[in-house]
Amino acid sequence: MSQPIALSRRAFILSSLALAACKPGENVLKFAGLTMGTTYNVIARDPSGTVVQADAQAQIDAALNGVIAQMSNWDSSSEISKFNAQRSTDTFSMSPDLANVMAAAADVNIASEGRFDTTMGPLIEAWGFGAHGDMSKPTNAQIADAQARSGHSATLTVNGNGMQKILPDTQVYLAAIGKGYGADKVGQVLENLGINNYMVEIGGDLYAAGTNADGQPWQIGIEKPAALSGGVMDVVGVSGMGLASSGDYRNYFEQDGVRYSHVIDPTTGRPITHTTASATVLAENAMLADAWATAMLILGKDRGLVIADQNDIAVVFIERDPNAADLQFTSSASAKFAALTA
């Protein structure tokens, strides 16, 4: 079993709904397994019926193992682990794939006003949400210390294929972008095999292309953000896009009557306190959808909609209604999301 890329921070389920019977001469290929500390599922329509399942599986596994070898914080021999282990502030040369991910991470960090941040490991550890953490509220001094060792612009420089630490103990974690990138890489494998109609999902992050067997965009359910009841809040058709959701409702702890989510705002050093329970993003690829879903959840609906419209981001927020007697939810979509799902 492959090791996880990084800490699990996702709290949602995206469901592919109803695959109809395939057309004459067409073969429907299905793949499932474990990767990056979670599960993956692939459905692909092979119109020629000539793609060999075992060959496709081998290529999918190779692509996923390649992402792990570059971006796993659990594999000490991975590319990102080697960067984290060095204390030098000299330029670290990255592979093209890692450079692609880090450039995207830097762009989203700036556009999201710092909410998406791959260097906030010290804050995650301070609040006990790390691999060996004891979930509890840290002191103000501990939060300040963790913030001083976090922050993309303060601790890291990314330029082309080079990356440099500003602080020797800077650590980069790619959990909030790596699974999306993995979905994109599997999509590339399928397209190289001549398959243009498929859906790839890794831990809830997905990329879908073409149509399902009904000739419709892939129908994806967005989970109602309730840890116990769940259920589908909405269904969207996805084709030629990535989709990812992020939620605050599964991983949390309570202390002195206060609920603390694992979703930490790097600009405050503290878990989010707004009423937004989840954010779902449609983007040109799963990597960007993955990163922006995290950023939008941290931003919350009010500021998130402003940032979304400024950057042409397709996002829908699901909020708890604090005035309802029972748990109730409302949704609000950006202009881009509304246009894409009209």
Coordinates of C-alpha atoms in Angstrom, one line a residue:
M1 CA 0.0 0.0 0.0
S2 CA 1.4 3.4 -1.0
Q3 CA 2.0 6.0 1.7
P4 CA -0.1 9.1 1.9
I5 CA 1.1 12.3 0.3
A6 CA 0.4 14.2 3.5
L7 CA -2.2 14.8 6.2
S8 CA -5.8 14.0 5.4
R9 CA -7.6 17.3 5.3
R10 CA -10.6 16.4 3.2
A11 CA -14.0 16.0 4.6
F12 CA -16.5 15.2 1.8
I13 CA -17.7 12.6 -0.7
L14 CA -18.3 13.2 -4.4
S15 CA -20.3 10.5 -6.0
S16 CA -20.4 9.5 -9.6
L17 CA -24.1 8.8 -10.3
A18 CA -25.5 5.9 -12.5
L19 CA -23.4 4.6 -15.3
A20 CA -25.8 3.3 -18.0
A21 CA -25.2 0.3 -20.2
C22 CA -22.4 0.7 -22.8
K23 CA -23.0 1.1 -26.5
P24 CA -22.4 -1.8 -28.9
G25 CA -18.7 -2.4 -29.5
E26 CA -17.8 -0.1 -26.6
N27 CA -15.9 -1.4 -23.5
V28 CA -16.4 0.3 -20.1
L29 CA -13.2 0.0 -18.1
K30 CA -13.3 0.4 -14.3
F31 CA -10.3 0.7 -12.0
A32 CA -10.1 1.1 -8.2
G33 CA -7.5 0.9 -5.6
L34 CA -5.5 2.7 -2.9
T35 CA -3.1 5.6 -3.4
M36 CA -1.8 8.6 -1.4
G37 CA -3.5 7.4 1.7
T38 CA -6.9 7.2 0.2
T39 CA -8.9 5.4 -2.5
Y40 CA -9.1 6.1 -6.3
N41 CA -11.8 5.2 -8.8
V42 CA -11.7 5.4 -12.6
I43 CA -14.5 4.8 -15.1
A44 CA -13.4 5.0 -18.8
R45 CA -15.3 4.4 -22.0
D46 CA -13.2 2.7 -24.6
P47 CA -15.1 3.1 -27.9
S48 CA -12.8 0.8 -29.8
G49 CA -13.0 -2.0 -27.3
T50 CA -9.2 -2.6 -27.8
V51 CA -7.6 -1.2 -24.7
V52 CA -6.3 -4.0 -22.5
Q53 CA -7.4 -3.6 -18.9
A54 CA -4.2 -4.9 -17.4
D55 CA -2.0 -2.6 -19.6
A56 CA -4.1 0.4 -18.7
Q57 CA -4.0 -0.5 -15.0
A58 CA -0.2 -0.8 -15.1
Q59 CA 0.1 2.7 -16.7
I60 CA -2.3 4.2 -14.1
D61 CA -0.3 2.7 -11.3
A62 CA 2.9 4.0 -12.7
A63 CA 1.5 7.5 -13.0
L64 CA 0.2 7.5 -9.4
N65 CA 3.5 6.0 -8.1
G66 CA 5.3 8.8 -9.9
V67 CA 3.3 11.5 -8.1
I68 CA 4.0 9.8 -4.8
A69 CA 7.7 9.6 -5.6
Q70 CA 7.7 13.4 -6.2
M71 CA 5.2 14.7 -3.6
S72 CA 4.8 12.3 -0.7
N73 CA 5.6 13.7 2.7
W74 CA 5.5 10.1 4.1
D75 CA 8.2 8.8 1.7
S76 CA 11.6 10.0 3.0
S77 CA 13.0 9.4 -0.5
S78 CA 10.4 11.5 -2.3
E79 CA 11.4 14.7 -4.0
I80 CA 9.5 17.0 -1.6
S81 CA 10.8 15.1 1.4
K82 CA 14.4 15.6 0.2
F83 CA 13.6 19.4 -0.1
N84 CA 12.1 19.4 3.4
A85 CA 15.1 17.5 4.9
Q86 CA 17.7 19.9 3.6
R87 CA 18.5 23.0 5.8
S88 CA 20.3 24.8 3.0
T89 CA 18.8 27.9 1.5
D90 CA 20.5 27.2 -1.8
T91 CA 18.3 26.6 -4.9
F92 CA 16.7 23.2 -5.0
S93 CA 16.1 21.9 -8.6
M94 CA 12.7 20.5 -9.1
S95 CA 11.3 18.0 -11.6
P96 CA 8.9 19.5 -14.2
D97 CA 5.9 17.9 -12.4
L98 CA 6.8 19.3 -9.0
A99 CA 7.7 22.7 -10.5
N100 CA 4.2 22.7 -12.1
V101 CA 2.5 22.0 -8.8
M102 CA 4.6 24.5 -6.9
A103 CA 4.0 27.3 -9.4
A104 CA 0.3 26.7 -9.2
A105 CA 0.5 26.7 -5.4
A106 CA 2.3 30.0 -5.5
D107 CA -0.3 31.5 -7.8
V108 CA -3.3 30.4 -5.7
N109 CA -1.5 31.6 -2.6
I110 CA -1.3 35.1 -4.0
A111 CA -4.8 35.2 -5.5
S112 CA -6.4 33.8 -2.3
E113 CA -4.8 36.4 -0.1
G114 CA -2.6 33.8 1.5
R115 CA -5.3 31.3 2.4
F116 CA -3.9 28.5 0.3
D117 CA -0.5 27.8 1.8
T118 CA 1.7 24.7 1.5
T119 CA 4.1 25.8 4.3
M120 CA 1.6 25.8 7.2
G121 CA 2.8 22.5 8.7
P122 CA 3.9 24.2 11.9
L123 CA 0.3 25.4 12.5
I124 CA -1.2 22.0 11.7
E125 CA 1.2 20.5 14.2
A126 CA 0.5 23.2 16.8
W127 CA -3.2 22.4 16.8
G128 CA -2.6 18.7 17.0
F129 CA -3.9 17.8 13.5
G130 CA -0.5 16.4 12.4
A131 CA 0.5 12.8 12.0
H132 CA 1.4 12.4 15.7
G133 CA -0.5 15.3 17.2
D134 CA -2.7 15.5 20.3
M135 CA -5.6 17.7 19.3
S136 CA -5.8 20.5 21.8
K137 CA -5.8 24.3 21.7
P138 CA -2.3 25.8 21.7
T139 CA -1.3 28.8 23.6
N140 CA -1.1 32.2 21.9
A141 CA 2.7 32.0 22.2
Q142 CA 2.7 28.6 20.4
I143 CA 0.4 29.9 17.7
A144 CA 2.7 33.0 17.2
D145 CA 5.8 30.7 17.0
A146 CA 4.1 28.5 14.4
Q147 CA 3.0 31.4 12.3
A148 CA 6.6 32.8 12.4
R149 CA 7.7 29.5 10.8
S150 CA 4.9 29.4 8.2
G151 CA 3.7 31.6 5.3
H152 CA 4.6 31.0 1.7
S153 CA 5.9 34.5 1.0
A154 CA 7.9 34.6 4.2
T155 CA 9.5 31.1 4.0
L156 CA 9.7 30.0 0.4
T157 CA 10.7 31.3 -3.1
V158 CA 9.5 29.5 -6.2
N159 CA 11.0 30.5 -9.5
G160 CA 10.8 28.2 -12.6
N161 CA 12.3 24.8 -11.8
G162 CA 14.0 26.2 -8.7
M163 CA 12.8 26.5 -5.2
Q164 CA 14.6 28.0 -2.2
K165 CA 14.0 28.1 1.5
I166 CA 14.0 31.5 3.1
L167 CA 14.0 29.8 6.5
P168 CA 16.2 26.7 6.9
D169 CA 13.4 24.7 8.6
T170 CA 10.7 25.5 6.0
Q171 CA 8.5 22.5 5.3
V172 CA 6.2 22.0 2.3
Y173 CA 3.1 19.9 2.4
L174 CA 1.1 19.1 -0.7
A175 CA -2.0 17.3 0.6
A176 CA -4.2 20.1 -0.6
I177 CA -3.1 19.9 -4.2
G178 CA -1.4 16.6 -4.8
K179 CA -4.4 14.3 -5.1
G180 CA -5.9 16.7 -7.7
Y181 CA -2.6 16.6 -9.6
G182 CA -2.7 12.8 -9.5
A183 CA -6.2 12.7 -11.0
D184 CA -5.0 14.9 -13.8
K185 CA -2.0 12.6 -14.5
V186 CA -4.3 9.6 -14.7
G187 CA -6.5 11.5 -17.2
Q188 CA -3.4 12.0 -19.3
V189 CA -2.7 8.3 -19.3
L190 CA -6.2 7.6 -20.5
E191 CA -6.0 10.1 -23.2
N192 CA -2.7 8.7 -24.4
L193 CA -4.6 5.4 -24.7
G194 CA -7.1 7.0 -27.0
I195 CA -9.8 7.3 -24.3
N196 CA -11.6 10.7 -24.3
N197 CA -14.6 9.8 -22.1
Y198 CA -13.7 9.1 -18.5
M199 CA -14.0 10.1 -14.9
V200 CA -11.0 9.9 -12.4
E201 CA -11.5 10.4 -8.7
I202 CA -8.9 10.3 -6.0
G203 CA -10.1 10.9 -2.4
G204 CA -13.0 13.1 -3.7
D205 CA -10.9 15.2 -6.1
L206 CA -11.7 14.4 -9.7
Y207 CA -11.3 15.2 -13.3
A208 CA -13.9 14.2 -15.9
A209 CA -13.8 14.4 -19.7
G210 CA -16.3 13.7 -22.4
T211 CA -19.6 12.0 -21.5
N212 CA -20.9 9.1 -19.5
A213 CA -22.6 6.2 -21.3
D214 CA -25.9 8.2 -21.5
G215 CA -24.1 10.8 -23.6
Q216 CA -24.3 13.3 -20.7
P217 CA -21.6 15.1 -18.7
W218 CA -20.6 13.0 -15.8
Q219 CA -23.1 13.5 -13.0
I220 CA -21.4 14.3 -9.7
G221 CA -23.1 14.6 -6.3
I222 CA -22.0 17.2 -3.9
E223 CA -22.3 15.9 -0.3
K224 CA -24.5 17.6 2.3
P225 CA -22.0 18.7 4.9
A226 CA -23.4 16.7 7.9
A227 CA -21.1 14.2 9.5
L228 CA -23.8 11.8 10.4
S229 CA -26.7 12.2 7.9
G230 CA -24.8 13.1 4.8
G231 CA -26.8 12.8 1.6
V232 CA -26.5 14.7 -1.7
M233 CA -27.0 18.5 -1.6
D234 CA -26.8 19.0 -5.3
V235 CA -25.8 17.3 -8.6
V236 CA -23.6 18.9 -11.2
G237 CA -22.6 17.8 -14.7
V238 CA -18.8 17.8 -15.2
S239 CA -17.0 17.5 -18.5
G240 CA -13.5 18.8 -19.4
M241 CA -13.1 20.1 -15.9
G242 CA -11.8 19.2 -12.5
L243 CA -14.0 19.3 -9.4
A244 CA -13.0 19.3 -5.7
S245 CA -14.7 20.0 -2.4
S246 CA -13.4 20.8 1.0
G247 CA -15.3 20.7 4.3
D248 CA -14.9 21.4 8.0
Y249 CA -17.3 18.9 9.4
R250 CA -15.5 15.6 10.0
N251 CA -12.1 16.4 11.5
Y252 CA -12.3 18.5 14.6
F253 CA -12.1 18.5 18.4
E254 CA -14.0 20.2 21.2
Q255 CA -12.4 21.8 24.2
D256 CA -14.1 23.8 27.0
G257 CA -17.3 23.7 24.9
V258 CA -15.7 25.2 21.8
R259 CA -15.5 23.3 18.5
Y260 CA -12.1 23.6 16.7
S261 CA -12.0 22.5 13.0
H262 CA -8.9 21.1 11.3
V263 CA -9.3 23.9 8.7
I264 CA -6.8 26.5 9.8
D265 CA -6.6 30.0 8.4
P266 CA -2.9 30.7 7.9
T267 CA -3.4 34.4 8.2
T268 CA -4.8 34.1 11.8
G269 CA -3.1 30.9 12.8
R270 CA -6.5 29.6 14.1
P271 CA -9.3 27.3 12.8
I272 CA -12.0 29.0 10.8
T273 CA -15.1 30.3 12.7
H274 CA -17.4 31.4 10.0
T275 CA -20.6 29.4 9.1
T276 CA -19.4 28.1 5.7
A277 CA -19.3 24.3 6.0
S278 CA -18.0 23.3 2.6
A279 CA -16.8 24.8 -0.7
T280 CA -16.9 23.0 -4.1
V281 CA -14.8 24.3 -7.0
L282 CA -14.9 23.6 -10.7
A283 CA -11.7 24.4 -12.5
E284 CA -9.8 23.7 -15.7
N285 CA -8.0 20.8 -14.0
A286 CA -8.3 18.8 -10.8
M287 CA -5.0 20.3 -9.4
L288 CA -6.5 23.8 -9.4
A289 CA -9.9 22.7 -8.2
D290 CA -8.1 20.9 -5.3
A291 CA -6.2 24.0 -4.2
W292 CA -9.0 26.5 -4.7
A293 CA -11.5 24.4 -2.7
T294 CA -9.2 24.6 0.3
A295 CA -8.6 28.3 -0.2
M296 CA -12.4 29.0 -0.6
L297 CA -13.3 27.1 2.5
I298 CA -10.8 29.1 4.5
L299 CA -12.0 32.4 3.0
G300 CA -15.7 31.5 3.7
K301 CA -18.6 32.6 1.6
D302 CA -18.5 36.3 2.0
R303 CA -14.9 37.0 1.1
G304 CA -14.8 33.9 -1.1
L305 CA -17.4 35.2 -3.5
V306 CA -15.5 38.4 -3.9
I307 CA -12.2 36.6 -4.6
A308 CA -14.0 34.1 -6.9
D309 CA -15.5 36.9 -9.1
Q310 CA -12.2 38.7 -9.2
N311 CA -10.4 35.6 -10.4
D312 CA -13.2 34.0 -12.5
I313 CA -13.4 31.0 -10.1
A314 CA -16.4 28.6 -10.2
V315 CA -17.3 27.9 -6.6
V316 CA -20.5 27.0 -4.6
F317 CA -20.5 27.4 -0.8
I318 CA -22.7 25.5 1.5
E319 CA -23.4 27.2 4.8
R320 CA -25.0 26.3 8.1
D321 CA -28.1 28.3 9.0
P322 CA -27.3 29.5 12.6
N323 CA -30.9 30.6 13.1
A324 CA -32.5 27.3 12.3
A325 CA -33.8 25.1 15.1
D326 CA -32.5 22.0 13.3
L327 CA -29.4 21.6 11.1
Q328 CA -30.2 23.4 7.9
F329 CA -28.0 24.4 4.9
T330 CA -28.1 27.1 2.3
S331 CA -25.9 27.4 -0.8
S332 CA -24.4 30.4 -2.7
A333 CA -22.6 30.2 -6.0
S334 CA -20.2 32.5 -7.8
A335 CA -21.2 33.9 -11.2
K336 CA -18.8 31.4 -12.9
F337 CA -20.2 28.4 -11.2
A338 CA -23.8 29.5 -11.9
A339 CA -22.9 29.9 -15.6
L340 CA -21.1 26.5 -15.9
T341 CA -24.0 24.6 -14.3
A342 CA -26.9 26.5 -15.8

